[in-house]
Tab-separated table of C-alpha atoms in Angstrom:
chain	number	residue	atom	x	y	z
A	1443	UNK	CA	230.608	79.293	137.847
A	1444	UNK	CA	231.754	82.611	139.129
A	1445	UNK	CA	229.772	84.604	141.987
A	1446	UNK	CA	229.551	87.934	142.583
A	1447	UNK	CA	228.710	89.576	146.398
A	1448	UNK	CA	226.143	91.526	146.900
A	1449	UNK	CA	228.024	94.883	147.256
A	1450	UNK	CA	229.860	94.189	144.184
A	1451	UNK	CA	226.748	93.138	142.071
A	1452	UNK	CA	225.323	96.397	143.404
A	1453	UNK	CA	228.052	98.380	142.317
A	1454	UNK	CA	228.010	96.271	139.069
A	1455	UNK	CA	224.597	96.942	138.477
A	1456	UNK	CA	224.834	100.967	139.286
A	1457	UNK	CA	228.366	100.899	136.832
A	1458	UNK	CA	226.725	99.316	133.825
A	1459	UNK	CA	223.369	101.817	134.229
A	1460	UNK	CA	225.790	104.919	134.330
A	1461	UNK	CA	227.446	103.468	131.334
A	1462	UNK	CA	223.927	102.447	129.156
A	1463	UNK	CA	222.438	105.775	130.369
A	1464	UNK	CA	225.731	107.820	129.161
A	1465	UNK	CA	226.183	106.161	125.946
A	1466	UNK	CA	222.757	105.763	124.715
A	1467	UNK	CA	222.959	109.785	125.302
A	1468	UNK	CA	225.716	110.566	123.637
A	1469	UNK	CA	224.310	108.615	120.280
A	1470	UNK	CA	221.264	110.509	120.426
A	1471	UNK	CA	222.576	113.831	120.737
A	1472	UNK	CA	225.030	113.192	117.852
A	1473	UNK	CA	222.607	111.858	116.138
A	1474	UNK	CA	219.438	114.235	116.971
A	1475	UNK	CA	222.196	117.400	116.317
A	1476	UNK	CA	224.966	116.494	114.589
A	1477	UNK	CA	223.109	114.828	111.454
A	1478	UNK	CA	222.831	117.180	108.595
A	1479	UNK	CA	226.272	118.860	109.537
A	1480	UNK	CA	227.698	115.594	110.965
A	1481	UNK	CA	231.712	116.078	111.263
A	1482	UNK	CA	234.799	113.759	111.311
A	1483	UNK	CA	234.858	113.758	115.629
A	1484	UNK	CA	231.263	113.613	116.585
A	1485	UNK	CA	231.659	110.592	114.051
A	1486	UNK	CA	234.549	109.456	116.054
A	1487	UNK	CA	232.500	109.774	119.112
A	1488	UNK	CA	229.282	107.736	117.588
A	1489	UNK	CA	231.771	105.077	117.143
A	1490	UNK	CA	233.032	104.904	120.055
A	1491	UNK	CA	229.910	105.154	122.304
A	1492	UNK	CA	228.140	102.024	120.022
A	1493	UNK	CA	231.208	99.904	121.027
A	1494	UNK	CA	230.904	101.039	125.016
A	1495	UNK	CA	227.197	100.484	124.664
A	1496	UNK	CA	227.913	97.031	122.927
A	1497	UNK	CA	230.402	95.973	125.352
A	1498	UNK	CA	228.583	97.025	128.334
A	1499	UNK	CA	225.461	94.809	127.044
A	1500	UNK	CA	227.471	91.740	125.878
A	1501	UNK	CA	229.517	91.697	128.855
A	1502	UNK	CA	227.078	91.222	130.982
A	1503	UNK	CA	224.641	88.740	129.284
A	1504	UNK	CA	227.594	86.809	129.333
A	1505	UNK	CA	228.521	87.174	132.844
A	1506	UNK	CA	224.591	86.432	133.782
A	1507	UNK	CA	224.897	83.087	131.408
A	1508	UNK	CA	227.953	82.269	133.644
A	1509	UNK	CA	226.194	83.314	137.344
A	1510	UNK	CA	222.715	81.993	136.706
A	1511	UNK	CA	223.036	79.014	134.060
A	1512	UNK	CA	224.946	75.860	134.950
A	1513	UNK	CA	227.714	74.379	132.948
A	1514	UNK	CA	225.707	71.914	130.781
A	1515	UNK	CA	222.707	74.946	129.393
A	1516	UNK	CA	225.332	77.215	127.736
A	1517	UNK	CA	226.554	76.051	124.514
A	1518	UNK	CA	230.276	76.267	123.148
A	1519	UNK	CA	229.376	78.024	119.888
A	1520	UNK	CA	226.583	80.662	122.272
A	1521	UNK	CA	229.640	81.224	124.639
A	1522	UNK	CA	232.288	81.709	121.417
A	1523	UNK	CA	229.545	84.216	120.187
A	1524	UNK	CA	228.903	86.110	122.867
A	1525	UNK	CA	232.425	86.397	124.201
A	1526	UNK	CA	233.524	87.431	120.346
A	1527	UNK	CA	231.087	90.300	120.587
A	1528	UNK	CA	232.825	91.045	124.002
A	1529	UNK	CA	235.980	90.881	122.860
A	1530	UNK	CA	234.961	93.409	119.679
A	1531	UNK	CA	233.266	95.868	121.695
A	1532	UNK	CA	236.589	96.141	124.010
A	1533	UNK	CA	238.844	96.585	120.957
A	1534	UNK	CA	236.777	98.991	119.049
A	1535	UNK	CA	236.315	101.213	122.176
A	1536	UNK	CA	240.069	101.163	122.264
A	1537	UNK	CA	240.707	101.597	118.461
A	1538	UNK	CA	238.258	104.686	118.943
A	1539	UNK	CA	239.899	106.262	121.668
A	1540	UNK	CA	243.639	106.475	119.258
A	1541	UNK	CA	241.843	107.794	116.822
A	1542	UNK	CA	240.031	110.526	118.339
A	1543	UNK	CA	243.550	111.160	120.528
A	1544	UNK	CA	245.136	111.189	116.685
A	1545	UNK	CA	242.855	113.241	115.425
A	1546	UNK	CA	242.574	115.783	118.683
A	1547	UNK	CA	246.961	116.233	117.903
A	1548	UNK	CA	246.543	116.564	114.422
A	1549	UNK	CA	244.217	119.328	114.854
A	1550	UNK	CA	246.128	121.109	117.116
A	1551	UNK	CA	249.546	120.331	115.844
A	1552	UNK	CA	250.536	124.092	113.334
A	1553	UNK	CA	246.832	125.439	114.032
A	1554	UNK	CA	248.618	128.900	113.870
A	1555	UNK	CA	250.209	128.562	110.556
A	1556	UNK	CA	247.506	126.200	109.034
A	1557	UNK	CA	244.474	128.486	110.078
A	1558	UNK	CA	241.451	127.033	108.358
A	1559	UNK	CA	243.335	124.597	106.383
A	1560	UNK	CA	241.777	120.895	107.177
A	1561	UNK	CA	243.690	118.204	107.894
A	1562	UNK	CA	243.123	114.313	106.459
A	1563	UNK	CA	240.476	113.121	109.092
A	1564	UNK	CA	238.832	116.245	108.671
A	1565	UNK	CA	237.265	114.588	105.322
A	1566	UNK	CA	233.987	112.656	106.148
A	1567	UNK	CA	234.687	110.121	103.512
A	1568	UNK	CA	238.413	109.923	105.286
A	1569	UNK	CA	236.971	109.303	109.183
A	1570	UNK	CA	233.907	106.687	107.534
A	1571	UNK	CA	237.369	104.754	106.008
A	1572	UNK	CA	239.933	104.645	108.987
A	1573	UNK	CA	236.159	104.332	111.359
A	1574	UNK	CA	235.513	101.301	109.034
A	1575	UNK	CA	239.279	100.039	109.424
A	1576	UNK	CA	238.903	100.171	113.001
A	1577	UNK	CA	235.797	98.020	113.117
A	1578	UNK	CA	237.482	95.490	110.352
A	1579	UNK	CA	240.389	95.066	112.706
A	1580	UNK	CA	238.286	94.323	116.126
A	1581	UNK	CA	236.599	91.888	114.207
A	1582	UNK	CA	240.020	90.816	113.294
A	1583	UNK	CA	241.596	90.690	116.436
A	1584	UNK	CA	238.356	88.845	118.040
A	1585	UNK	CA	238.134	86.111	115.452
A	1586	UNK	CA	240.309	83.877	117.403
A	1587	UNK	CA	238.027	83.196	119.961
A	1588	UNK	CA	236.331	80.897	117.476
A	1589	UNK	CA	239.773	78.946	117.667
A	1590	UNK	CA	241.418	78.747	121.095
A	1591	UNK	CA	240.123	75.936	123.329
A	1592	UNK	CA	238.269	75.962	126.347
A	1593	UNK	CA	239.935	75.386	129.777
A	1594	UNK	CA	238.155	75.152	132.926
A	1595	UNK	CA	239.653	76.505	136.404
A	1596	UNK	CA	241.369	72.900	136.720
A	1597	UNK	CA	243.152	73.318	133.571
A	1598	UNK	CA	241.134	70.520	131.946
A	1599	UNK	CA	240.713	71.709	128.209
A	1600	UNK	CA	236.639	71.275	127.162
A	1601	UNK	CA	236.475	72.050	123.508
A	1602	UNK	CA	233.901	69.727	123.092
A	1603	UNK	CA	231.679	70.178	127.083
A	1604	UNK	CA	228.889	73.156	127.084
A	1605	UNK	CA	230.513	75.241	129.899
A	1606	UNK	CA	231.377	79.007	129.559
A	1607	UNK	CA	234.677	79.587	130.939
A	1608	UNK	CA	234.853	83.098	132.761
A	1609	UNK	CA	238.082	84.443	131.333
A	1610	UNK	CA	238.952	82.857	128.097
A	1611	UNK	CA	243.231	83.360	128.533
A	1612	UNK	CA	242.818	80.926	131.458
A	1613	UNK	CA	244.828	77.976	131.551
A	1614	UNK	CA	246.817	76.066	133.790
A	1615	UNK	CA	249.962	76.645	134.288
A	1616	UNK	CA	250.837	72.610	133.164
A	1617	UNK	CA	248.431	72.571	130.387
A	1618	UNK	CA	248.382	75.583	128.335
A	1619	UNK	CA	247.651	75.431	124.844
A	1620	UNK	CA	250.098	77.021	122.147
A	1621	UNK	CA	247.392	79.028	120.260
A	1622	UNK	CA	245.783	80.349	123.769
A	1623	UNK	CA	248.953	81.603	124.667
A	1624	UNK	CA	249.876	83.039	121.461
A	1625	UNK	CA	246.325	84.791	120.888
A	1626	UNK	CA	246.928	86.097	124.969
A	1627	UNK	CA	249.804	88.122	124.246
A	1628	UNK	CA	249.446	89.019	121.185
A	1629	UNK	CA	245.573	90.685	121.795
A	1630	UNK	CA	247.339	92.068	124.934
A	1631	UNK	CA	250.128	93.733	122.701
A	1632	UNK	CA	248.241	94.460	119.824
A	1633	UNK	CA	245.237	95.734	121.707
A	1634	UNK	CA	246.406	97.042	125.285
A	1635	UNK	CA	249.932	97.567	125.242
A	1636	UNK	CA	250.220	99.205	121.790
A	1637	UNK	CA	246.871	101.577	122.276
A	1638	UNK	CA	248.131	102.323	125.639
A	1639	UNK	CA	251.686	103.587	124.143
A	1640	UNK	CA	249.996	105.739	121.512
A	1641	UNK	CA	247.415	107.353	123.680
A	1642	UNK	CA	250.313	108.368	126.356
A	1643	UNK	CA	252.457	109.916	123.508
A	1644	UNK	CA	249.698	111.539	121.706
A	1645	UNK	CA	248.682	112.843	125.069
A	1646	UNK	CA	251.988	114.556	126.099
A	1647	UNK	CA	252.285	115.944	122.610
A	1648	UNK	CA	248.870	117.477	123.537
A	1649	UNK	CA	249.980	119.232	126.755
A	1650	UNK	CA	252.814	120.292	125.039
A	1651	UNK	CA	251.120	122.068	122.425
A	1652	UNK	CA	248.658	123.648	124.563
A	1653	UNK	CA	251.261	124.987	126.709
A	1654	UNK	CA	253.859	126.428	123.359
A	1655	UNK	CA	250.455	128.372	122.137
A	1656	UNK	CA	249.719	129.560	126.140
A	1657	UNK	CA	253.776	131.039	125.687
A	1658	UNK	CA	252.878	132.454	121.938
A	1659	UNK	CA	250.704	135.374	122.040
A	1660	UNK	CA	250.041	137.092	118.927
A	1661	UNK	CA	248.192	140.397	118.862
A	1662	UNK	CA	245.472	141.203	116.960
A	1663	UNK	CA	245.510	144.045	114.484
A	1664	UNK	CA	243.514	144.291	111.726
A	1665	UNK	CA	240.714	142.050	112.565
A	1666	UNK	CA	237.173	143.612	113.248
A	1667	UNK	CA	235.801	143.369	116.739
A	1668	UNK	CA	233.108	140.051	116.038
A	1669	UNK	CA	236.032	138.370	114.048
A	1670	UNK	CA	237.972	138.841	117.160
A	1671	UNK	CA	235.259	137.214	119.215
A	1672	UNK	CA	234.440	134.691	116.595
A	1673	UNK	CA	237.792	133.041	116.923
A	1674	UNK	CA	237.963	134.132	120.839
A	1675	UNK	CA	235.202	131.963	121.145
A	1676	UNK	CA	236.274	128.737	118.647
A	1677	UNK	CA	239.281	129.004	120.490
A	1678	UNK	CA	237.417	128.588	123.994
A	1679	UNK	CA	235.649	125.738	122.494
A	1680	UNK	CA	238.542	123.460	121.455
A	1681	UNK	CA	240.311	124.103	124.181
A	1682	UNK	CA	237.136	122.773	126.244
A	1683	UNK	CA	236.771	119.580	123.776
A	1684	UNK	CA	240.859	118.857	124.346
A	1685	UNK	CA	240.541	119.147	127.842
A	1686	UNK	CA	237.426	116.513	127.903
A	1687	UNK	CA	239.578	114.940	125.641
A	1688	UNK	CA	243.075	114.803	127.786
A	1689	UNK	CA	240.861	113.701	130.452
A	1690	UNK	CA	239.398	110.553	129.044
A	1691	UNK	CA	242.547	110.216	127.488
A	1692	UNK	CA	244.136	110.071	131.273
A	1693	UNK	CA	240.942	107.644	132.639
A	1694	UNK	CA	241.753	105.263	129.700
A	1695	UNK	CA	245.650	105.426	130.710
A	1696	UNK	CA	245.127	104.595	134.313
A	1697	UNK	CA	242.701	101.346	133.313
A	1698	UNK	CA	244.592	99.979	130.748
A	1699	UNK	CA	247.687	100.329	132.710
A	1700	UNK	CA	246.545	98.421	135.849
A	1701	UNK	CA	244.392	96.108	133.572
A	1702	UNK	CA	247.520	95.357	132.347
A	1703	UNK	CA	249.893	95.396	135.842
A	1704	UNK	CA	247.001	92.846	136.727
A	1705	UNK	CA	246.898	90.506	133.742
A	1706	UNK	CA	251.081	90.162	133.715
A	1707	UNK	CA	251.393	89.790	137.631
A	1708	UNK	CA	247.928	87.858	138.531
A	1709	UNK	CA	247.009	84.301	137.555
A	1710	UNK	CA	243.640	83.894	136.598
A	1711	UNK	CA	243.316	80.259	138.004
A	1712	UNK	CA	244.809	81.762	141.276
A	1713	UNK	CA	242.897	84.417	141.662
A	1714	UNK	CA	239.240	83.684	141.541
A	1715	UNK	CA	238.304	87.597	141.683
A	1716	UNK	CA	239.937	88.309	138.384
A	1717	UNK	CA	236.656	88.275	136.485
A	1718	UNK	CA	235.450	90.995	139.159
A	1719	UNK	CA	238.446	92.833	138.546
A	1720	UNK	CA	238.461	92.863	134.829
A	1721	UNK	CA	234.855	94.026	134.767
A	1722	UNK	CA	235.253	96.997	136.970
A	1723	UNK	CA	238.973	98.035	135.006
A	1724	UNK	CA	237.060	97.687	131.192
A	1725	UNK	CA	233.713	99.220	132.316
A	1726	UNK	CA	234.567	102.283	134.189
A	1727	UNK	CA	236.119	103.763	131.100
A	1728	UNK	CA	233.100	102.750	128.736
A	1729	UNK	CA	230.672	103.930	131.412
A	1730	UNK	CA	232.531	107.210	132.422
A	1731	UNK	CA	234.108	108.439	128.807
A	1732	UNK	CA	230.922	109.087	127.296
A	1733	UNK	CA	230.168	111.757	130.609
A	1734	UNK	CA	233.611	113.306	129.872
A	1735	UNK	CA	232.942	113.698	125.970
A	1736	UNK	CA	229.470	114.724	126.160
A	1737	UNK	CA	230.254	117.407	128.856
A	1738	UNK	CA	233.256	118.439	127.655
A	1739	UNK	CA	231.972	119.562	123.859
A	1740	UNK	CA	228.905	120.402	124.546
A	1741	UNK	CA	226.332	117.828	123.960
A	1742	UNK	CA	225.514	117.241	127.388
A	1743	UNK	CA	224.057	120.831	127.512
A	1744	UNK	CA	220.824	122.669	129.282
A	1745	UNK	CA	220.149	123.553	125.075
A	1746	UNK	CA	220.079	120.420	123.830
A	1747	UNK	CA	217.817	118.812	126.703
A	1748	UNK	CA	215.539	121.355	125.937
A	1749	UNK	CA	215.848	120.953	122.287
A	1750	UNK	CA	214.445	116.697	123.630
């Protein structure tokens, strides 16, 4: 059974509020706004903000089943269950966040010589199908859970006792099943490593983008004065949504990256902590992004709370 201190169940309490409070936002301003003109990145952010708000809520029913039940209440298939739903929410969230850093580059990539031409995600039918392929491959990547065994903080494997283990990768360093090993570094490539990679690039292509059209400067002619201003003020407002972009882009980078440090350096069964640790690395980006998004294009706005 893991325990938490009271400072850190505090500050695990305060975290997951911020997070619920954030996310449940951002879905409602989408949705309240965004409906009858709904586009392919405030899609992009309703996906992403239902898999923060799912994680946030999974993770910790499971984590109360683990503090406050003992190891004989909790049964195997409830903790498979609940940690698959974990396990989803994490990998969707992550999914989400390449595909709105995709999308953000795509966007800006030859703005100047596309104009008003729209790009592939820009289709709504396109961002429901590669939103839906995300979701089909957390599901995919979580399924395994239903299939690794159980292992207990003395490495004894209990496929068949009621207990929850707290990280499901745990095993002893003597007794370590094939498939638990397999399924540990291949969710960590497939869904950390890789993700992590993508996000970086996409990021520096970003940066270097905005800074080739701060060097390009191209006067204005023949356009009338509120064409000018129309574009003048698009212009202001992309830049604002790829700077709350870059920035939860660069929160997600320094999580993953020390979530990952951690899980290659640290031994679960050696570290009793680790739990803790993980919590507090996965959370603050689903309980922060949504603050960053919502801010940064406008939904978290004095119009629309007065529009609630």
């Amino acid at each position: 059974m893991v325990g938490f201190s009271h400072p850190l169940l505090s500050l695990r309490i305060l975290i997951s509020c911020i997070g619920l409070v954030g996310n449940v936002a951002l879905i409602l301003f989408i949705v309240q706004t965004k409906s009858s003109q709904m586009k392919s990145f405030e899609l992009f952010l309703l996906g992403l903000a239902a898999a923060n708000l799912e994680e946030i809520l999974i993770v910790n029913i499971y984590d109360i089943i683990i503090l406050q039940t003992s190891s004989t209440t909790a049964g195997t298939w409830w903790c498979r269950s609940l940690k698959f739903l974990t396990v989803f929410g994490e990998s969707a969230s992550i999914l989400f966040t390449v595909l709105i850093s995709i999308f953000r580059y795509q966007k800006l990539r030859d703005a100047d010589k596309r104009v008003n031409l729209p790009i592939y995600l820009d289709s709504i039918r396109s961002a429901w199908m590669v939103s839906g392929a995300c979701v089909m491959l957390s599901m995919l990547l979580s399924s395994p859970i239903f299939a690794i065994s159980f292992q207990g903080p003395a490495g004894n494997i209990t496929r068949n006792s009621t207990g929850c283990p707290p990280d499901f990768f745990q095993c002893s360093k003597n007794n370590c099943p094939i498939l638990n090993g397999i399924y540990k570094y291949l969710f960590i490539v497939l869904c950390n490593l890789l993700p992590l990679i993508i996000v970086t690039g996409t990021s520096c292509l970003i940066i270097t983008v905005l800074l080739n059209q701060k060097k390009t400067v191209t006067p204005v002619v023949s356009v009338s004065g509120s064409s000018q201003f129309g574009r003048k003020s698009k212009g202001l407002r992309l830049q604002r949504s790829t700077v709350a972009v870059l920035a939860a882009m660069g929160l997600f980078q320094v999580d993953w990256t020390l979530y990952l440090i951690l899980q290659m350096t640290v031994s679960a069964t050696d570290f009793p902590s680790w739990p803790e640790i993980e919590f507090f690395i996965s959370t603050s980006y689903t309980s922060i992004s949504p603050y960053v998004y919502g801010i940064g294009n406008n939904l978290f706005s004095l119009k629309n709370l007065m529009k609630k």
